[in-house]
mmCIF file of N, CA and C in Angstrom:
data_model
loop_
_atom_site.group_PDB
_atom_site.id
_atom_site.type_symbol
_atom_site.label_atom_id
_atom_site.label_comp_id
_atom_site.label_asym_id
_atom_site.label_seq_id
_atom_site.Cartn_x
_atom_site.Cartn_y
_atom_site.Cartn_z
ATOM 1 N N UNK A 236 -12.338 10.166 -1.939
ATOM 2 C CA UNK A 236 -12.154 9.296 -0.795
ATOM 3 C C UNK A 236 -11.060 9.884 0.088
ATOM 4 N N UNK A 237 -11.402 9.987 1.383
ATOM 5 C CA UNK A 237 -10.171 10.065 2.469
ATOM 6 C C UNK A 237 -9.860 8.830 3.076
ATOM 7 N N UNK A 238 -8.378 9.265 3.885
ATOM 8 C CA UNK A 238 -7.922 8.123 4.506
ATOM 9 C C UNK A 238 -7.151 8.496 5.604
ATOM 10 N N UNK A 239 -7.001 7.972 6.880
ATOM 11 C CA UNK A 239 -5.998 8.230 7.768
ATOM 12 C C UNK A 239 -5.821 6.972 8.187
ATOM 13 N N UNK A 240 -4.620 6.938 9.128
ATOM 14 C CA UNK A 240 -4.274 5.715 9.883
ATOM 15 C C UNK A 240 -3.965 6.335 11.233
ATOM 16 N N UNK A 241 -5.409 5.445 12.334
ATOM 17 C CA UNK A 241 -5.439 5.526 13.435
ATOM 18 C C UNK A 241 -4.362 5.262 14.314
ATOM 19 N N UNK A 242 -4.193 5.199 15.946
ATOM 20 C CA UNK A 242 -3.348 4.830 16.735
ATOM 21 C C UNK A 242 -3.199 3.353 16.971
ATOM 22 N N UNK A 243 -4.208 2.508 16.545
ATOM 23 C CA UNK A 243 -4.008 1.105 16.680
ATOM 24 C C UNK A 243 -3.217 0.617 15.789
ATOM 25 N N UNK A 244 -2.498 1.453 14.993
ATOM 26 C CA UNK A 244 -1.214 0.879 13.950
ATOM 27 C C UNK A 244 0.252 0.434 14.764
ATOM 28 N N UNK A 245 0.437 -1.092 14.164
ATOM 29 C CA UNK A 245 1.528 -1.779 14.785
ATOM 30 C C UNK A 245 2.345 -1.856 14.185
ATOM 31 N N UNK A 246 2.559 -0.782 12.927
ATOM 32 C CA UNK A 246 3.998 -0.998 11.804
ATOM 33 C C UNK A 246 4.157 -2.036 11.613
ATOM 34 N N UNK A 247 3.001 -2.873 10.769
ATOM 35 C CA UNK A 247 3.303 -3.927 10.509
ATOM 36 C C UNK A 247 3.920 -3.807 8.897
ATOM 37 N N UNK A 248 3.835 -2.856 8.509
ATOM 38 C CA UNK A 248 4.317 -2.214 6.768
ATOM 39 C C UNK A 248 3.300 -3.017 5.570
ATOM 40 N N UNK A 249 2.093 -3.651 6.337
ATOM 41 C CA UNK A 249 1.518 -4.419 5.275
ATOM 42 C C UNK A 249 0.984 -2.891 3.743
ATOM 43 N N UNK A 250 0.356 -1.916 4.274
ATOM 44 C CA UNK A 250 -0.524 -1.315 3.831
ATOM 45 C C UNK A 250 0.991 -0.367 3.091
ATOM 46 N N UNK A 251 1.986 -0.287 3.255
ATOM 47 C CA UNK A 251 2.698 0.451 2.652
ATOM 48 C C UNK A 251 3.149 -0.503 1.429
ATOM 49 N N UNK A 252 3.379 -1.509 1.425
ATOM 50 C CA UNK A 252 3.727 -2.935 0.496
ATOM 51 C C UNK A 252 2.627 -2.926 -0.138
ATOM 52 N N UNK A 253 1.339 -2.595 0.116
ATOM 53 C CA UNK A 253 -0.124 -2.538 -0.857
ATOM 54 C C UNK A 253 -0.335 -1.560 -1.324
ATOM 55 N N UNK A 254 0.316 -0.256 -1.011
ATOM 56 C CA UNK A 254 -0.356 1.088 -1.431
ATOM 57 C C UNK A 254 0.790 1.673 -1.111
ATOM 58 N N UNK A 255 2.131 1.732 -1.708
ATOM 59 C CA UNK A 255 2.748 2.778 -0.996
ATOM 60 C C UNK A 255 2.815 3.858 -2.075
ATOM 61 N N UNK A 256 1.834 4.924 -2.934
ATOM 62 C CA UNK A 256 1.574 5.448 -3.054
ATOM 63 C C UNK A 256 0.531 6.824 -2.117
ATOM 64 N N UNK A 257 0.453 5.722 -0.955
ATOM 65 C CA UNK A 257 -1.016 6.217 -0.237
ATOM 66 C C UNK A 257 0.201 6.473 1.596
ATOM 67 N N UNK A 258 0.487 5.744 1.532
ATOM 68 C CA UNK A 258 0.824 5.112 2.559
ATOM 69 C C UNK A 258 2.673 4.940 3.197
ATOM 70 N N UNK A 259 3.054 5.388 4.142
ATOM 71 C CA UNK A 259 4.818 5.542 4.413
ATOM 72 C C UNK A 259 4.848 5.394 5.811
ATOM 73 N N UNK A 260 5.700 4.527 6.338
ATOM 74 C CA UNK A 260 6.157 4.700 7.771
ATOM 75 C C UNK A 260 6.650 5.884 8.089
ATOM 76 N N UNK A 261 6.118 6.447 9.380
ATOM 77 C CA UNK A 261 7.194 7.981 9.875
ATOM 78 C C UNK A 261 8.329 7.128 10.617
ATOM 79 N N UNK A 262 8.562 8.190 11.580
ATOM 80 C CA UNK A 262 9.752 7.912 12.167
ATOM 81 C C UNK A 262 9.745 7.551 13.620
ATOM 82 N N UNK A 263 7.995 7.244 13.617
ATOM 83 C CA UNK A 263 7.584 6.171 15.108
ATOM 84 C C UNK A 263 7.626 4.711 14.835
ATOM 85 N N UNK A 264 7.529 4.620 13.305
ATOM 86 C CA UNK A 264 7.400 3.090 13.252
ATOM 87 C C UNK A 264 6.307 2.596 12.929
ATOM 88 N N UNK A 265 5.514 4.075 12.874
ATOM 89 C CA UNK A 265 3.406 3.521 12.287
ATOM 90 C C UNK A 265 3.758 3.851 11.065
ATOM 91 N N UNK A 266 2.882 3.744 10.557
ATOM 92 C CA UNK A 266 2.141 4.177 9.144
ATOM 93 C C UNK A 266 1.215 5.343 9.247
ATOM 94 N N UNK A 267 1.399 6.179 8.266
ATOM 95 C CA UNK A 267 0.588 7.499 8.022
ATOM 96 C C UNK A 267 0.189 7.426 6.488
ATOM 97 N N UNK A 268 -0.935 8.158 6.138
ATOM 98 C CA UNK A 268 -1.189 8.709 4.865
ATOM 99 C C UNK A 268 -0.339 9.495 4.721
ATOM 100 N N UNK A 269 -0.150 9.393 2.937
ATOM 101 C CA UNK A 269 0.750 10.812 2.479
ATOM 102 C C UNK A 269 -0.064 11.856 2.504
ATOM 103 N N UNK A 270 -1.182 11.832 2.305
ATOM 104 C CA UNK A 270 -2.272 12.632 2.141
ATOM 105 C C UNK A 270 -3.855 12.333 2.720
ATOM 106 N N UNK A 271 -4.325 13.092 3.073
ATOM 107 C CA UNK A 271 -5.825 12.231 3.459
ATOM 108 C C UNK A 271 -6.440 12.158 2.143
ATOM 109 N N UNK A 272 -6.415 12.751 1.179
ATOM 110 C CA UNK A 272 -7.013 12.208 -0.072
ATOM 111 C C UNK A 272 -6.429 11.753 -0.880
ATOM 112 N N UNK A 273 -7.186 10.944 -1.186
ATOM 113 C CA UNK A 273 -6.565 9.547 -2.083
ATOM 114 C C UNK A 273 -6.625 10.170 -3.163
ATOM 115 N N UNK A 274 -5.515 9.806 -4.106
ATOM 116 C CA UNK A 274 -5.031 10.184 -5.332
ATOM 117 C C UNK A 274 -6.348 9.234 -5.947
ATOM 118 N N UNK A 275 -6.215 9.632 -7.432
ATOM 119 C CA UNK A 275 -7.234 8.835 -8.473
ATOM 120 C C UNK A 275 -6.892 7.585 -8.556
ATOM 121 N N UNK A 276 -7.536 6.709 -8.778
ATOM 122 C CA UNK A 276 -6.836 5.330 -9.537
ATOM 123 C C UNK A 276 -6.221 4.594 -7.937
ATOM 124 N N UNK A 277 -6.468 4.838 -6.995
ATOM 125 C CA UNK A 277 -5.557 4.211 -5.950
ATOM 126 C C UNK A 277 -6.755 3.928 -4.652
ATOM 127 N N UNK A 278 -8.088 4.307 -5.321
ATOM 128 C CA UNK A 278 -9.127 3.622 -4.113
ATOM 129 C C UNK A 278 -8.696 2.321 -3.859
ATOM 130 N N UNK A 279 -9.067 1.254 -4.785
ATOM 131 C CA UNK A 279 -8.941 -0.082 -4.872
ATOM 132 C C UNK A 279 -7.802 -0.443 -4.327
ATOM 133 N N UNK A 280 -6.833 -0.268 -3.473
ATOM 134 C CA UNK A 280 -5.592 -0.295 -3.570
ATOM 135 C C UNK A 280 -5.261 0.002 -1.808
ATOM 136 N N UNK A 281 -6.121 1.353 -1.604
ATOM 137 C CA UNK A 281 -6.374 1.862 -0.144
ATOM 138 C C UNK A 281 -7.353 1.167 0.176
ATOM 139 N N UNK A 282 -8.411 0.258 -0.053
ATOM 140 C CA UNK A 282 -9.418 -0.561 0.678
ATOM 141 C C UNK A 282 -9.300 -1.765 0.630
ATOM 142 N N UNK A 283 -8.070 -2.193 -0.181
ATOM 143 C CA UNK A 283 -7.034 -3.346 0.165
ATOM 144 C C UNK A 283 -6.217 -3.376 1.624
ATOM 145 N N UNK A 284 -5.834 -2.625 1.060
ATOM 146 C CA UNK A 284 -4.958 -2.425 2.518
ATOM 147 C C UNK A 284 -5.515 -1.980 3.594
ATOM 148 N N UNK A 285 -6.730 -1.258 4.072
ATOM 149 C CA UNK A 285 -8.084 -1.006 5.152
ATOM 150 C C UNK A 285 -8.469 -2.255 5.554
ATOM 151 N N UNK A 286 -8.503 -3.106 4.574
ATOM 152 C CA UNK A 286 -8.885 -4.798 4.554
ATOM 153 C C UNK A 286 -8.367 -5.692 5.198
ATOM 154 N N UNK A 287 -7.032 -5.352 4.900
ATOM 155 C CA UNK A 287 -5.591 -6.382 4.901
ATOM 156 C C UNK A 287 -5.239 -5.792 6.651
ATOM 157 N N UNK A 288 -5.441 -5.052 6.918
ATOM 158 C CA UNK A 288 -4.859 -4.315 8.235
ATOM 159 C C UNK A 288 -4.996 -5.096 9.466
ATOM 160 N N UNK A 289 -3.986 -5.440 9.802
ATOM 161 C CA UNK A 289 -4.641 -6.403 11.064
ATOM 162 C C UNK A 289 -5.122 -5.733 12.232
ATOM 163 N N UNK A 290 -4.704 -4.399 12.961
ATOM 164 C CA UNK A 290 -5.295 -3.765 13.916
ATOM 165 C C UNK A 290 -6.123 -3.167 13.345
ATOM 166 N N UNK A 291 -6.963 -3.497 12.335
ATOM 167 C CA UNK A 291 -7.877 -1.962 11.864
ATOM 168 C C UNK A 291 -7.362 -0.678 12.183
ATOM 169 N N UNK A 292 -6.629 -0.654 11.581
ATOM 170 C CA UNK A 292 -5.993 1.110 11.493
ATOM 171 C C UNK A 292 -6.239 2.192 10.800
ATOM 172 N N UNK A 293 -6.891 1.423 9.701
ATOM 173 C CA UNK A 293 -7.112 2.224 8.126
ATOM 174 C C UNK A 293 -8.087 2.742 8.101
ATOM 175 N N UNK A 294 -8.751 4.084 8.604
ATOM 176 C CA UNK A 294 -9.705 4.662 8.309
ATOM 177 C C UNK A 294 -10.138 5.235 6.854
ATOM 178 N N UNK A 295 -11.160 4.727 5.897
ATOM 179 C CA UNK A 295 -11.697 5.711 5.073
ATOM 180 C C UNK A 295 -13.257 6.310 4.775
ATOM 181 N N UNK A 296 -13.360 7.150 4.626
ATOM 182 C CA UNK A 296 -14.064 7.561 4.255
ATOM 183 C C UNK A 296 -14.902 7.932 3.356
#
């Protein structure tokens, strides 16, 4: 599975509080993947937070 987080991210920090294995604010104040591929064991976790996203930000694939 991949993942990115689009430009419609409002740093709301939900998806980093759900996945912050996956997931870290930079230093704009959005949210980025640590990686576009999702570690093992952490789908369920990244399509929580794709879910939970209020601007739809969470792209996966």
């Amino acid at each position: 599975m991949k993942v990115k987080v689009n430009e419609n991210c409002q740093g709301c920090t939900l998806c980093t509080v759900t996945c912050p294995e996956v997931f870290q604010m930079n230093d704009n104040g959005v949210a980025e993947a640590v990686s576009e591929e999702v570690p093992a064991g952490q789908e369920a976790a990244v399509e929580e937070a794709a879910n939970s996203c209020p601007a739809a930000a969470i792209v996966t694939e």
